[in-house]
Short mmCIF file of C-alpha atoms in Angstrom, two decimals:
data_model
loop_
_atom_site.label_atom_id
_atom_site.label_comp_id
_atom_site.label_asym_id
_atom_site.label_seq_id
_atom_site.Cartn_x
_atom_site.Cartn_y
_atom_site.Cartn_z
CA MET H 607 7.70 5.47 -18.69
CA LYS H 608 9.73 3.20 -16.83
CA VAL H 609 8.61 1.68 -13.35
CA THR H 610 10.93 0.98 -10.33
CA ILE H 611 9.86 -1.78 -8.12
CA ILE H 612 11.98 -1.40 -4.83
CA ASP H 613 14.02 -4.94 -3.53
CA TYR H 614 14.62 -5.03 -0.09
CA GLY H 615 14.29 -8.63 0.33
CA LEU H 616 10.73 -8.83 1.69
CA SER H 617 8.85 -8.07 -1.76
CA ASN H 618 6.41 -9.66 -3.71
CA LEU H 619 8.67 -8.37 -6.53
CA LEU H 620 7.90 -10.63 -9.41
CA SER H 621 3.63 -10.43 -9.41
CA VAL H 622 3.99 -7.14 -9.00
CA GLN H 623 6.55 -6.61 -11.68
CA HIS H 624 4.52 -8.81 -14.02
CA ALA H 625 1.52 -6.74 -13.39
CA PHE H 626 3.38 -4.03 -14.69
CA ALA H 627 4.32 -5.48 -17.65
CA HIS H 628 0.95 -6.47 -18.64
CA PHE H 629 0.15 -3.50 -20.01
CA GLY H 630 3.55 -2.67 -20.84
CA ALA H 631 4.76 -0.53 -18.29
CA GLU H 632 9.45 -1.29 -18.97
CA THR H 633 10.05 -2.20 -15.22
CA LEU H 634 13.62 -1.77 -12.62
CA LEU H 635 13.97 -3.21 -10.32
CA THR H 636 16.78 -2.57 -7.86
CA SER H 637 17.79 -1.50 -5.04
CA LYS H 638 20.32 0.73 -5.33
CA PRO H 639 19.65 4.52 -4.41
CA GLU H 640 20.72 6.20 -7.50
CA ASP H 641 18.31 3.77 -9.23
CA VAL H 642 15.38 5.24 -6.19
CA LEU H 643 16.61 9.01 -7.58
CA ALA H 644 16.45 8.32 -11.33
CA ALA H 645 12.64 7.04 -11.36
CA ASP H 646 9.40 8.28 -13.46
CA ALA H 647 7.37 6.34 -10.68
CA LEU H 648 8.31 4.19 -7.46
CA VAL H 649 6.66 1.09 -6.30
CA LEU H 650 7.53 -0.26 -3.06
CA PRO H 651 5.83 -3.59 -2.37
CA GLY H 652 6.45 -5.81 0.10
CA VAL H 653 5.34 -8.99 2.68
CA GLY H 654 6.49 -9.73 6.57
CA ALA H 655 7.24 -7.52 9.18
CA PHE H 656 7.11 -3.65 9.69
CA GLN H 657 10.21 -3.23 11.49
CA ASP H 658 12.42 -5.45 8.58
CA GLY H 659 11.28 -3.48 6.58
CA MET H 660 11.83 -0.48 7.87
CA ALA H 661 15.50 -2.12 8.35
CA GLY H 662 16.06 -3.52 4.40
CA LEU H 663 15.38 -0.19 3.96
CA GLU H 664 17.91 1.53 5.98
CA LYS H 665 20.56 -0.85 5.55
CA LEU H 666 20.38 0.19 1.65
CA GLY H 667 20.89 3.70 1.98
CA LEU H 668 17.02 3.84 1.01
CA VAL H 669 15.41 6.17 3.14
CA GLU H 670 15.87 9.51 2.53
CA PRO H 671 16.02 8.82 -1.24
CA ILE H 672 12.21 7.39 -0.84
CA ARG H 673 11.18 10.45 1.10
CA GLN H 674 12.79 12.96 -1.37
CA LYS H 675 11.51 11.35 -4.49
CA ALA H 676 8.02 12.06 -2.73
CA THR H 677 8.42 15.15 -1.38
CA ALA H 678 9.76 16.22 -5.18
CA GLY H 679 6.19 15.24 -5.88
CA THR H 680 6.88 11.33 -8.20
CA PRO H 681 4.07 9.00 -7.64
CA LEU H 682 4.49 6.80 -5.16
CA LEU H 683 2.82 3.59 -4.22
CA GLY H 684 2.85 0.50 -1.53
CA ILE H 685 1.85 -1.86 -1.40
CA CYS H 686 0.85 -4.23 1.24
CA LEU H 687 3.82 -3.45 4.03
CA GLY H 688 4.97 -1.23 2.01
CA MET H 689 1.67 0.25 2.48
CA GLN H 690 2.19 0.55 6.11
CA MET H 691 5.89 1.70 5.67
CA LEU H 692 4.88 4.59 4.17
CA PHE H 693 2.79 5.94 7.89
CA ASP H 694 4.75 7.77 11.13
CA GLU H 695 5.10 4.64 13.64
CA SER H 696 4.10 1.66 13.68
CA GLU H 697 3.34 -0.62 16.29
CA GLU H 698 4.56 -3.67 15.21
CA PHE H 699 7.11 -5.94 17.81
CA GLY H 700 6.76 -2.15 19.70
CA LEU H 701 7.32 0.88 18.49
CA HIS H 702 9.06 1.31 14.72
CA LYS H 703 9.19 4.71 12.97
CA GLY H 704 8.32 4.75 9.34
CA LEU H 705 8.91 6.89 5.94
CA GLY H 706 6.60 9.54 7.41
CA LEU H 707 4.81 9.99 4.11
CA ILE H 708 1.81 10.00 5.34
CA PRO H 709 0.60 11.13 8.78
CA GLY H 710 -0.99 8.40 11.14
CA ARG H 711 0.01 5.57 12.95
CA VAL H 712 -0.02 1.40 11.99
CA VAL H 713 -2.21 -0.60 14.48
CA LYS H 714 -2.61 -4.68 15.18
CA ILE H 715 -6.22 -5.59 14.16
CA PRO H 716 -8.41 -6.33 16.88
CA ASP H 717 -8.75 -9.50 17.34
CA THR H 718 -12.88 -9.72 18.45
CA ASP H 719 -14.64 -8.29 16.10
CA ALA H 720 -17.58 -4.98 17.03
CA ASP H 721 -19.83 -7.75 19.02
CA ASP H 722 -16.62 -8.32 20.75
CA CYS H 723 -16.95 -11.75 19.10
CA PRO H 724 -13.38 -13.41 18.56
CA GLN H 725 -11.93 -13.02 14.96
CA ARG H 726 -9.46 -14.12 12.26
CA VAL H 727 -6.70 -12.25 12.43
CA PRO H 728 -4.48 -12.17 10.37
CA HIS H 729 -6.95 -10.94 7.76
CA ILE H 730 -7.37 -12.79 5.12
CA SER H 731 -10.26 -12.75 1.85
CA TRP H 732 -11.57 -11.28 -0.16
CA ASN H 733 -13.23 -7.72 0.35
CA PRO H 734 -15.28 -5.40 -1.23
CA LEU H 735 -13.94 -1.37 -1.42
CA TYR H 736 -16.15 1.68 -0.69
CA PRO H 737 -14.54 5.49 -0.72
CA GLY H 738 -13.16 6.45 1.82
CA SER H 739 -13.71 10.03 3.62
CA SER H 740 -16.84 12.13 2.45
CA ARG H 741 -15.88 10.71 -1.36
CA ALA H 742 -18.78 9.67 -2.79
CA ASP H 743 -16.79 7.24 -5.72
CA PHE H 744 -13.34 7.10 -6.41
CA GLY H 745 -13.50 9.73 -9.38
CA GLY H 746 -10.83 11.50 -9.88
CA THR H 747 -8.28 9.07 -8.27
CA VAL H 748 -6.24 6.15 -9.20
CA LEU H 749 -8.84 4.33 -8.18
CA ALA H 750 -11.17 6.28 -10.80
CA ALA H 751 -11.21 2.63 -12.74
CA VAL H 752 -12.68 0.98 -9.37
CA GLN H 753 -16.61 0.65 -8.43
CA PRO H 754 -17.75 0.68 -4.86
CA GLY H 755 -18.04 -2.59 -3.50
CA GLU H 756 -15.62 -4.77 -5.95
CA GLU H 757 -13.84 -6.84 -4.08
CA CYS H 758 -9.35 -7.17 -3.87
CA TYR H 759 -7.37 -9.63 -1.93
CA PHE H 760 -5.98 -9.08 2.13
CA ILE H 761 -3.83 -10.45 3.61
CA HIS H 762 -2.65 -8.66 7.21
CA SER H 763 -2.43 -8.38 10.66
CA TYR H 764 -2.10 -5.11 11.05
CA GLU H 765 -3.72 -1.78 9.74
CA ALA H 766 -2.93 1.67 8.92
CA LYS H 767 -5.37 4.29 10.27
CA PRO H 768 -4.31 7.72 9.39
CA THR H 769 -4.16 11.06 10.87
CA ASP H 770 -6.17 13.26 8.60
CA GLU H 771 -9.89 11.09 7.78
CA MET H 772 -9.23 12.71 3.78
CA ASP H 773 -6.51 10.59 3.08
CA CYS H 774 -8.51 7.47 3.28
CA LEU H 775 -9.52 7.54 0.28
CA ALA H 776 -10.98 4.11 0.68
CA PHE H 777 -12.32 1.86 3.15
CA THR H 778 -13.08 -1.65 3.65
CA VAL H 779 -14.98 -3.94 6.64
CA TYR H 780 -14.32 -6.49 8.51
CA GLY H 781 -15.21 -7.36 11.77
CA GLY H 782 -17.67 -4.76 11.25
CA ARG H 783 -15.10 -2.59 11.52
CA ARG H 784 -13.87 0.26 8.85
CA ILE H 785 -10.36 -0.52 8.03
CA CYS H 786 -7.85 1.75 6.11
CA ALA H 787 -7.75 -0.40 2.47
CA ALA H 788 -6.48 2.68 0.68
CA ALA H 789 -4.62 5.59 1.71
CA THR H 790 -3.24 8.69 -0.16
CA HIS H 791 -1.13 12.32 0.76
CA GLY H 792 0.09 13.52 -2.07
CA SER H 793 1.68 11.96 -4.14
CA VAL H 794 1.78 9.10 -2.28
CA LEU H 795 -0.77 5.66 -2.01
CA GLY H 796 -1.06 2.84 -0.16
CA CYS H 797 -2.93 -0.18 -1.31
CA GLN H 798 -3.32 -2.46 2.25
CA PHE H 799 -4.77 -4.89 0.04
CA HIS H 800 -2.00 -6.93 -3.24
CA PRO H 801 -3.61 -5.13 -6.54
CA GLU H 802 -1.07 -7.31 -7.84
CA LYS H 803 -3.15 -10.97 -7.22
CA SER H 804 -6.74 -8.97 -6.94
CA GLY H 805 -7.85 -10.26 -10.60
CA GLU H 806 -9.48 -7.72 -13.25
CA VAL H 807 -10.07 -4.62 -10.15
CA GLY H 808 -6.51 -5.01 -9.10
CA LEU H 809 -5.29 -4.45 -12.63
CA LYS H 810 -7.43 -1.83 -13.43
CA ILE H 811 -5.67 0.10 -9.63
CA ILE H 812 -2.68 -0.93 -11.57
CA GLU H 813 -3.12 0.99 -14.91
CA GLU H 814 -4.66 3.93 -13.60
CA PHE H 815 -1.62 4.44 -11.42
CA MET H 816 0.35 4.16 -14.71
CA LYS H 817 -2.01 6.78 -16.15
CA SER H 818 -1.22 9.37 -13.15
CA ALA H 819 2.33 9.11 -12.85
CA ASP H 820 2.25 9.89 -17.36
CA ARG H 821 0.46 12.74 -16.78
#
């Protein structure tokens, strides 16, 4: 299976590529629409601002190919900014449209915690993952190998709010509030954390994503 990693100018490409190569995956770094359309599995990494990410995708003609592949059921993993761009829209620096693959909106993390005390934004830390919605565990999902409470690495100032609570696969807690840590809708998976920087836990998630894409 070839894993196609989308390069649109705002991506942590090499660390993502190395993480997939750890499991022997053939990887392709590309910014070409035709490569996206031919992909077996897609990864949309990203760091930076939402509007710049979407502008990069649009400039390269990648928006519609990504949507087309997701609609056709091709496995798609969005990481950090890549996860946020899977949603309908973001409030970062104004209101900007996303890919619309997971219903919901991206909003700023509050600068006060649940007790109304100041908290640091961006959120930069290792935080535990807990099953979202009404799930008792992560069984049957791409996080199946993760035990609730295992930690991953987060760095972000905005958080995704899925419209449907069932789309929240995992959450973490920051400042006494829940933050959606992973979201899924159809063949689309978004991780707000960086699996490629999350040690053994992150590698387990990448391995499960590859297995799901190979089925």
